[in-house]
Amino acid sequence: MIEMESVAYSYGEELLSDLNISISQGSFYFLTGPSGSGKTTFLKMCYGSLIPTSGKLSVFGKNLPGLSRDEIAFLRRKTGVVHQDCQFLDHLNVADNIALPIMVSARNSLSDNVNLKELLNWVGLSHRSKALPPELSGGERQRAALARAIIMSPDIILADEPTGNIDWEMSQRLIRLLIELNHMGKTVVIATHDLNLIRFTKASVQARVLRISNKSVQLAGSDL
Amino acid sequence: MASVKNIFIPDRYVNQIVPTNGFTTLLTFFTSASMAFLIVFSVAMSFAADRLARSWSDSLANSATLRVSAPTADLDSQTDAALHVLSKTKGIASFRLLKAEEQQALLEPWFGPKVPINNLPMPRLISIEEDENGYDRVGLRLRLAAEVPSAVLDDHTRWREPLIKAAYRIWFLGWLSIGLVFFIVIAMMTLVTRAALSSNRKVIEVLRLVGATDQYIAAAFVRKFAYRAFFGSMLGAFMASMTLFLLPPEADQNAILTGIRLEGLEWSWLIVVPLSFFVLTFLTARISSLSILKSLT
């Protein structure tokens, strides 16, 4: 599903180098490492927001550096992304923000794809569907972001510090939703430095932990 | 293709994706209205100049004036001789000796009414209308020189041509102005698109995150501009047509700006102008936005 061979990324100064990893369908991964180690860059490369400076990165069997802008846009429709800062259109209500991926994919009807009400209910936001994003709490924003990320039924869900701004109770609630998605066969990759969250998750699902240190990624042992 | 579809097919989401900024909305709307007003007015002026040029060209081209200026004692005989020459000239449909009152009317704008014309050494004027074949001007002049030396044939060419040239210059300037206004519209739309995209970077980031193509994002912006420009230009064209109605009629010789109006099919410009605005703003905004989006990584 995500294959990296000798992938490197540089912002002028090299941040990541010699990444070799294979993430298969239905797996659950945590990506850990200190702040600034390259977790966000790693995820951004996975959904085509950043192109590796060298190496081969393929997602869904397609070599990312060789894709056109439109092809990258189509790839993002098969990849659900949850950001720490969520990124909503503040002038649209929660329901419209969640439905955004459906609308930009030029599908005319929501009912063809997913029942928006069911999705809102699943993430516990049915009562907030008409609220504007700035009116939501941190936890509500994260759940809305998750709903938006999965509305297109993507095969991969990439979450960048999804619990960074929310309390432990809300973090548990969010991670349970992600575990449920993983049980449905979705691949989940979460960048986090919250070890409690990792331990909590590993109690329910076979999650692997990738640690970024010294510019490269290594599979962490069972000490976590 | 999707972009064109998004322009015409109502889509609540496409319409809402770009937040409406009241100031830029009004600016685009009223600038388009002003530009359309100027274009319609320039079009009306160009058509008026064209009509004037053709009118001078056509109506005076077939007429001439023969002036007989002889000493009073010889004036009648010279006039009779001139009339005789004209009657024998082929290509002249009709000729007529102007009456004293008609000559007085001609002098009235310069000397005022009640000029004692009988006490002045006035030349006799003969109005000539040629037929469709026309007459031999050189031949007539030679005959008049031989038989009526005091007669001067004036076929109006001397003063008609500069007037026609002036009218065509106004016509050309009118169309040049229209071209310049359209150029300003293109420049305005390029700047407005650039400003809108730059102030909506977050919207672009979110749309890209959820898988929007550049064409989709461009359509969301272009749609707004094209409609604003279209409705603004409709208002401008309407205001211009009202202004044209309010201008004094051509018959009012004491007024200025007479004859600036639209006639018959020329009124279709009231539709052509807004449609041109729509197409022009659509293409300009689309090309600009796609170019800017390409540069935004």
XYZ file of C-alpha atoms in Angstrom:
521
model
C 0.000 0.000 0.000
C 2.800 2.437 0.981
C 6.273 1.437 -0.158
C 9.405 3.459 0.527
C 12.791 2.578 -0.906
C 15.770 4.734 0.066
C 13.452 7.738 0.387
C 14.991 11.009 1.518
C 13.551 14.454 2.068
C 15.426 17.684 2.413
C 14.287 21.230 3.214
C 17.715 22.420 2.179
C 19.122 20.507 5.093
C 18.367 16.788 4.999
C 15.531 15.865 7.397
C 14.845 12.254 6.465
C 17.141 9.838 4.679
C 17.255 6.240 3.565
C 13.686 5.411 4.567
C 12.816 1.820 3.710
C 9.434 0.675 4.827
C 6.411 -1.180 3.592
C 2.966 -0.507 5.085
C 0.434 -3.144 4.075
C -3.349 -3.068 3.782
C -5.224 -3.256 7.088
C -2.231 -2.561 9.296
C -2.112 -0.103 12.200
C 1.028 1.968 12.681
C 2.174 4.608 15.125
C 4.877 7.006 14.098
C 6.812 8.425 17.016
C 9.791 10.623 17.520
C 10.742 13.935 19.060
C 9.314 17.215 17.801
C 10.921 18.242 14.538
C 12.108 14.714 13.802
C 10.084 14.541 10.573
C 6.812 12.819 11.511
C 4.665 15.382 9.693
C 7.016 15.348 6.702
C 6.735 11.560 6.588
C 2.931 11.748 6.512
C 2.911 14.596 4.000
C 5.011 12.513 1.649
C 2.486 9.676 2.019
C -0.382 11.823 0.701
C 1.608 13.684 -1.923
C 1.800 17.060 -0.231
C 5.591 16.755 -0.302
C 7.574 14.917 -2.935
C 10.697 13.018 -1.796
C 13.945 14.605 -2.870
C 15.271 11.142 -3.700
C 14.276 7.492 -3.541
C 11.159 5.664 -4.588
C 7.833 6.176 -2.848
C 4.800 4.362 -4.143
C 1.275 4.649 -2.789
C -1.429 2.313 -4.111
C 1.220 0.993 -6.488
C 1.844 4.377 -8.079
C 5.203 6.087 -7.970
C 4.433 9.412 -6.287
C 7.187 11.599 -7.799
C 5.986 10.685 -11.291
C 2.359 11.652 -10.727
C 0.739 14.746 -12.221
C -1.022 17.315 -10.015
C -4.413 15.867 -10.918
C -3.256 12.323 -10.186
C -2.049 13.430 -6.745
C -5.467 15.030 -6.134
C -7.160 11.733 -7.047
C -4.767 9.883 -4.739
C -5.757 12.153 -1.850
C -9.380 11.146 -2.333
C -8.340 7.586 -1.443
C -6.373 8.824 1.554
C -8.042 10.267 4.629
C -5.965 12.870 6.453
C -6.520 14.193 9.985
C -4.378 17.141 11.016
C -3.632 18.370 14.496
C -4.995 21.805 13.526
C -7.838 20.150 11.578
C -8.042 22.745 8.773
C -11.688 23.514 8.101
C -13.414 26.125 5.992
C -14.637 28.352 8.797
C -17.527 29.831 6.797
C -19.094 26.383 6.150
C -20.931 24.437 8.837
C -19.717 21.089 10.183
C -21.921 19.008 7.853
C -20.748 20.903 4.780
C -17.109 20.630 5.864
C -17.448 16.891 6.341
C -19.127 16.555 2.928
C -16.384 18.576 1.218
C -14.408 15.579 -0.157
C -17.578 14.237 -1.792
C -18.325 17.582 -3.392
C -14.829 18.188 -4.756
C -14.781 14.733 -6.262
C -17.658 15.955 -8.486
C -20.101 13.365 -7.212
C -23.535 14.868 -7.317
C -25.193 13.121 -4.444
C -24.099 12.340 -0.938
C -26.565 9.485 -0.688
C -24.695 7.536 -3.367
C -21.696 7.243 -1.129
C -22.433 7.556 2.489
C -25.168 8.634 4.779
C -23.917 11.875 6.235
C -26.306 11.669 9.172
C -25.023 8.211 10.092
C -21.459 9.430 9.883
C -22.225 12.435 12.088
C -23.915 10.112 14.519
C -20.953 7.732 14.485
C -18.538 10.478 15.480
C -21.072 11.908 17.956
C -21.660 15.208 16.180
C -25.264 14.912 14.992
C -26.294 17.723 17.306
C -23.474 19.982 16.023
C -23.981 19.534 12.278
C -25.051 23.146 11.718
C -22.355 24.660 13.932
C -19.430 26.510 12.427
C -15.926 25.070 13.052
C -14.807 27.910 15.363
C -17.758 27.056 17.621
C -16.536 23.480 18.180
C -14.416 22.219 21.069
C -11.023 20.625 20.374
C -12.429 17.103 20.604
C -15.381 17.922 18.381
C -13.054 19.403 15.779
C -10.907 16.265 15.779
C -13.954 14.031 15.381
C -15.263 16.247 12.577
C -11.850 16.018 10.910
C -11.972 12.238 11.219
C -15.469 12.144 9.717
C -14.254 14.242 6.800
C -11.219 12.012 6.384
C -13.289 8.854 6.077
C -16.331 10.098 4.171
C -14.837 8.905 0.877
C -14.194 5.498 2.460
C -10.435 5.772 1.957
C -8.129 2.786 2.219
C -5.559 4.665 4.285
C -6.097 7.062 7.189
C -3.165 9.274 8.083
C -3.481 11.195 11.338
C -0.959 13.802 12.434
C -1.052 14.286 16.238
C -4.840 13.843 16.257
C -4.997 13.934 20.051
C -2.538 16.773 20.498
C -5.103 19.355 21.560
C -7.669 17.237 23.379
C -8.025 15.666 26.815
C -7.395 12.009 27.602
C -11.062 11.029 27.612
C -11.598 12.551 24.189
C -8.340 10.986 22.950
C -9.613 7.566 23.945
C -12.878 8.222 22.171
C -11.084 9.251 18.996
C -8.675 6.324 19.061
C -11.586 3.901 19.492
C -13.060 5.281 16.262
C -9.730 4.740 14.501
C -9.491 1.188 15.875
C -13.024 0.523 14.614
C -11.967 1.726 11.174
C -8.912 -0.522 11.306
C -11.190 -3.447 12.092
C -13.073 -2.575 8.899
C -9.846 -3.183 6.987
C -8.529 0.380 6.761
C -4.833 1.082 7.118
C -4.177 3.574 9.908
C -0.974 5.547 10.439
C -0.891 7.908 13.427
C 1.939 10.301 14.170
C 2.077 10.933 17.912
C 4.457 11.318 20.817
C 1.796 10.250 23.323
C 3.036 6.922 24.699
C -0.093 6.429 26.789
C -2.145 6.560 23.661
C 0.048 3.931 22.036
C -0.233 1.647 25.051
C -3.998 2.157 25.186
C -4.302 1.281 21.495
C -2.043 -1.766 21.661
C -4.414 -3.243 24.195
C -7.110 -3.402 21.537
C -5.323 -3.799 18.225
C -2.050 -5.167 16.880
C -0.331 -1.868 16.329
C 3.263 -1.450 15.235
C 5.385 1.492 16.218
C 7.799 3.245 13.896
C 10.321 5.497 15.559
C 12.010 8.315 13.692
C 15.457 9.093 14.963
C 18.650 10.224 13.313
C 16.745 10.997 10.091
C 15.662 7.390 9.600
C 12.742 5.199 10.604
C 13.082 2.031 12.658
C 10.521 -0.432 13.886
C 10.360 -0.060 17.660
C 10.506 -3.040 19.975
C 7.831 -4.225 22.366
C 9.026 -1.962 25.174
C 6.342 0.592 24.391
C -14.873 20.437 -18.717
C -15.802 20.074 -15.056
C -14.868 23.707 -14.630
C -17.237 24.830 -17.403
C -19.984 22.632 -15.940
C -19.470 24.204 -12.539
C -19.937 27.633 -14.067
C -23.364 26.948 -15.479
C -24.862 24.251 -13.275
C -26.012 25.591 -9.913
C -24.010 23.876 -7.216
C -24.569 25.129 -3.709
C -21.182 23.874 -2.552
C -19.087 25.296 -5.394
C -20.798 28.602 -4.824
C -20.087 28.547 -1.096
C -16.562 27.164 -1.048
C -14.982 30.558 -1.573
C -16.107 32.925 1.190
C -17.793 36.055 -0.056
C -15.914 39.220 0.679
C -18.318 42.153 0.521
C -15.716 44.701 -0.526
C -14.229 42.759 -3.464
C -17.706 41.690 -4.538
C -18.862 45.292 -4.752
C -15.608 46.410 -6.346
C -15.805 43.824 -9.125
C -19.511 44.485 -9.614
C -19.288 48.265 -9.882
C -16.054 48.297 -11.864
C -17.687 45.996 -14.409
C -20.758 48.228 -14.431
C -18.621 51.327 -15.088
C -16.635 49.617 -17.837
C -19.787 48.339 -19.532
C -21.286 51.838 -19.351
C -18.208 53.273 -21.094
C -18.232 50.546 -23.734
C -21.891 50.996 -24.621
C -21.399 54.746 -24.784
C -18.315 54.357 -26.994
C -20.210 51.950 -29.230
C -23.061 54.468 -29.572
C -20.572 57.251 -30.324
C -18.800 55.130 -32.942
C -22.041 54.232 -34.655
C -23.137 57.883 -34.575
C -19.849 58.969 -36.145
C -20.184 56.265 -38.763
C -23.736 57.361 -39.573
C -22.625 60.981 -39.794
C -19.734 60.130 -42.120
C -21.993 58.073 -44.372
C -24.671 60.738 -44.328
C -22.198 63.440 -45.405
C -20.689 61.134 -47.902
C -23.990 60.010 -49.440
C -26.274 63.012 -49.236
C -23.804 65.623 -50.427
C -21.936 63.428 -52.868
C -24.722 63.721 -55.444
C -25.233 67.438 -55.163
C -23.335 70.543 -56.206
C -23.792 74.295 -56.212
C -23.113 76.631 -59.098
C -22.299 80.168 -58.062
C -22.670 82.964 -60.592
C -20.859 86.122 -59.490
C -21.057 88.778 -62.145
C -21.542 92.544 -62.165
C -25.191 93.404 -61.506
C -25.777 94.388 -65.122
C -24.616 91.005 -66.410
C -25.941 88.836 -63.594
C -29.263 87.881 -65.216
C -27.740 87.066 -68.580
C -24.891 85.075 -66.997
C -27.402 83.168 -64.864
C -29.523 82.353 -67.912
C -26.422 81.160 -69.745
C -25.450 78.961 -66.803
C -28.953 77.478 -66.637
C -28.761 76.817 -70.362
C -25.436 75.013 -70.008
C -26.836 72.897 -67.192
C -29.911 71.974 -69.204
C -27.639 70.615 -71.940
C -25.393 68.656 -69.593
C -25.896 64.902 -69.355
C -26.000 63.286 -65.938
C -27.788 66.118 -64.175
C -31.131 65.016 -62.785
C -32.334 68.463 -61.763
C -31.154 71.998 -61.111
C -32.851 74.944 -59.506
C -32.094 78.600 -59.021
C -32.292 79.466 -55.332
C -34.856 82.139 -54.473
C -33.872 85.329 -52.669
C -35.576 84.104 -49.469
C -33.603 80.855 -49.580
C -30.337 82.759 -49.954
C -31.387 85.003 -47.104
C -32.007 81.918 -44.970
C -28.492 80.705 -45.788
C -27.007 83.986 -44.587
C -29.152 84.234 -41.500
C -26.817 82.259 -39.173
C -24.045 84.818 -39.858
C -25.888 88.130 -40.354
C -29.104 87.521 -38.481
C -32.636 87.903 -39.821
C -33.917 90.690 -42.062
C -30.696 91.200 -44.022
C -31.403 93.656 -46.875
C -30.183 91.149 -49.433
C -31.552 93.126 -52.373
C -29.152 95.960 -51.631
C -26.122 93.663 -51.598
C -24.145 92.424 -54.585
C -25.193 88.831 -53.981
C -24.181 86.047 -56.365
C -26.867 83.772 -57.769
C -26.826 80.186 -56.520
C -28.027 77.209 -58.539
C -28.541 73.896 -56.726
C -27.656 70.846 -58.849
C -28.681 67.208 -58.261
C -26.966 64.606 -60.386
C -28.573 61.374 -61.577
C -27.287 57.884 -60.826
C -24.752 58.048 -63.681
C -23.364 61.408 -62.602
C -22.054 64.165 -64.839
C -18.639 64.932 -66.215
C -17.301 67.478 -63.713
C -14.217 68.402 -65.732
C -16.254 68.796 -68.931
C -18.852 70.979 -67.202
C -16.177 73.188 -65.692
C -14.563 73.673 -69.112
C -17.908 74.578 -70.730
C -18.733 77.004 -67.938
C -15.303 78.590 -68.225
C -15.932 79.157 -71.903
C -19.575 80.240 -71.797
C -20.143 81.618 -68.284
C -16.742 82.745 -66.984
C -18.253 84.186 -63.806
C -19.706 80.791 -62.752
C -17.943 78.595 -60.200
C -18.944 74.950 -59.764
C -18.666 73.764 -56.184
C -19.204 69.990 -55.853
C -18.615 70.167 -52.025
C -15.540 67.914 -52.211
C -13.314 70.589 -50.720
C -15.077 70.718 -47.344
C -16.888 67.367 -47.405
C -13.749 65.203 -47.327
C -12.200 66.698 -44.158
C -15.563 66.282 -42.415
C -15.805 62.642 -43.452
C -12.209 62.086 -42.342
C -12.969 63.686 -38.981
C -16.077 61.535 -38.558
C -14.110 58.368 -39.337
C -11.416 59.437 -36.879
C -14.079 59.690 -34.165
C -15.379 56.279 -35.242
C -11.865 54.805 -34.954
C -11.261 56.455 -31.567
C -14.545 55.014 -30.324
C -13.499 51.462 -31.200
C -10.012 52.060 -29.834
C -11.608 53.130 -26.536
C -13.681 49.938 -26.506
C -10.522 47.876 -27.021
C -8.745 49.740 -24.227
C -11.664 49.249 -21.827
C -11.653 45.513 -22.537
C -7.902 45.505 -21.915
C -8.524 47.211 -18.547
C -11.142 44.554 -17.757
C -8.544 41.840 -18.403
C -5.983 43.626 -16.228
C -8.555 44.171 -13.467
C -9.612 40.520 -13.451
C -5.999 39.345 -13.326
C -5.341 41.526 -10.278
C -8.623 40.590 -8.571
C -7.960 36.867 -9.126
C -4.444 37.167 -7.771
C -5.685 39.049 -4.699
C -8.527 36.600 -4.081
C -6.305 33.531 -4.337
C -3.702 35.081 -2.127
C -6.212 36.026 0.567
C -7.784 32.552 0.458
C -4.655 30.435 0.859
C -6.263 28.486 3.686
C -9.279 27.607 1.530
C -6.926 26.351 -1.187
C -4.974 24.254 1.354
C -8.148 22.641 2.686
C -9.509 21.934 -0.783
C -6.244 20.354 -1.836
C -6.166 18.271 1.330
C -9.531 16.739 0.491
C -8.550 15.962 -3.091
C -9.679 18.970 -5.129
C -7.960 19.381 -8.478
C -6.639 22.762 -9.591
C -9.469 22.932 -12.138
C -12.057 22.542 -9.379
C -10.448 25.189 -7.164
C -10.117 27.571 -10.112
C -13.775 27.014 -11.029
C -14.878 27.918 -7.504
C -13.148 31.298 -7.824
C -13.798 31.920 -11.500
C -17.524 31.288 -11.123
C -17.822 34.102 -8.590
C -15.884 36.607 -10.696
C -17.646 35.739 -13.935
C -21.102 36.175 -12.410
C -20.185 39.399 -10.619
C -18.759 40.844 -13.824
C -21.766 39.653 -15.831
C -24.369 41.201 -13.535
C -22.271 44.349 -13.076
C -21.918 44.789 -16.828
C -25.661 44.238 -17.272
C -26.302 47.104 -14.892
C -23.725 49.270 -16.700
C -25.233 48.512 -20.115
C -28.707 49.294 -18.799
C -27.561 52.615 -17.309
C -25.839 53.511 -20.575
C -29.001 52.783 -22.562
C -30.995 54.999 -20.168
C -28.455 57.777 -20.621
C -28.698 57.453 -24.401
C -32.463 57.840 -24.138
C -32.020 60.994 -22.092
C -29.706 62.669 -24.617
C -31.380 65.376 -26.743
C -32.982 64.141 -29.975
C -31.182 64.753 -33.266
C -33.844 67.211 -34.359
C -32.871 69.535 -31.544
C -30.269 71.535 -33.447
C -29.531 73.807 -30.503
C -28.335 70.940 -28.355
C -24.960 69.250 -28.358
C -24.347 65.467 -28.496
C -27.221 64.967 -30.892
C -27.353 61.743 -32.879
C -25.474 59.621 -30.282
C -27.820 56.684 -30.081
C -28.219 53.057 -31.038
C -30.458 51.989 -33.904
C -31.944 48.652 -34.941
C -29.491 45.787 -34.552
C -27.068 48.098 -32.783
C -29.202 47.592 -29.657
C -27.927 44.011 -29.547
C -24.744 45.500 -28.066
C -26.643 45.738 -24.794
C -26.559 41.928 -24.776
C -23.172 41.532 -26.458
C -21.390 43.670 -23.852
C -22.442 41.665 -20.726
C -21.836 38.385 -22.557
C -18.385 39.596 -23.632
C -17.684 40.526 -20.016
C -18.745 37.077 -18.877
C -16.552 35.275 -21.428
C -13.608 37.622 -20.923
C -13.688 37.500 -17.122
C -14.202 33.734 -17.186
C -11.190 33.160 -19.441
C -8.970 35.726 -17.708
C -9.782 34.526 -14.193
C -9.414 30.872 -15.208
C -6.047 31.326 -16.909
C -4.761 33.508 -14.040
C -5.993 31.220 -11.286
C -4.656 28.041 -12.896
C -1.318 29.737 -13.396
C -1.222 30.929 -9.761
C -2.375 27.551 -8.397
C 0.381 25.839 -10.355
C 2.927 28.031 -8.621
C 1.461 27.264 -5.158
C 2.853 23.971 -3.912
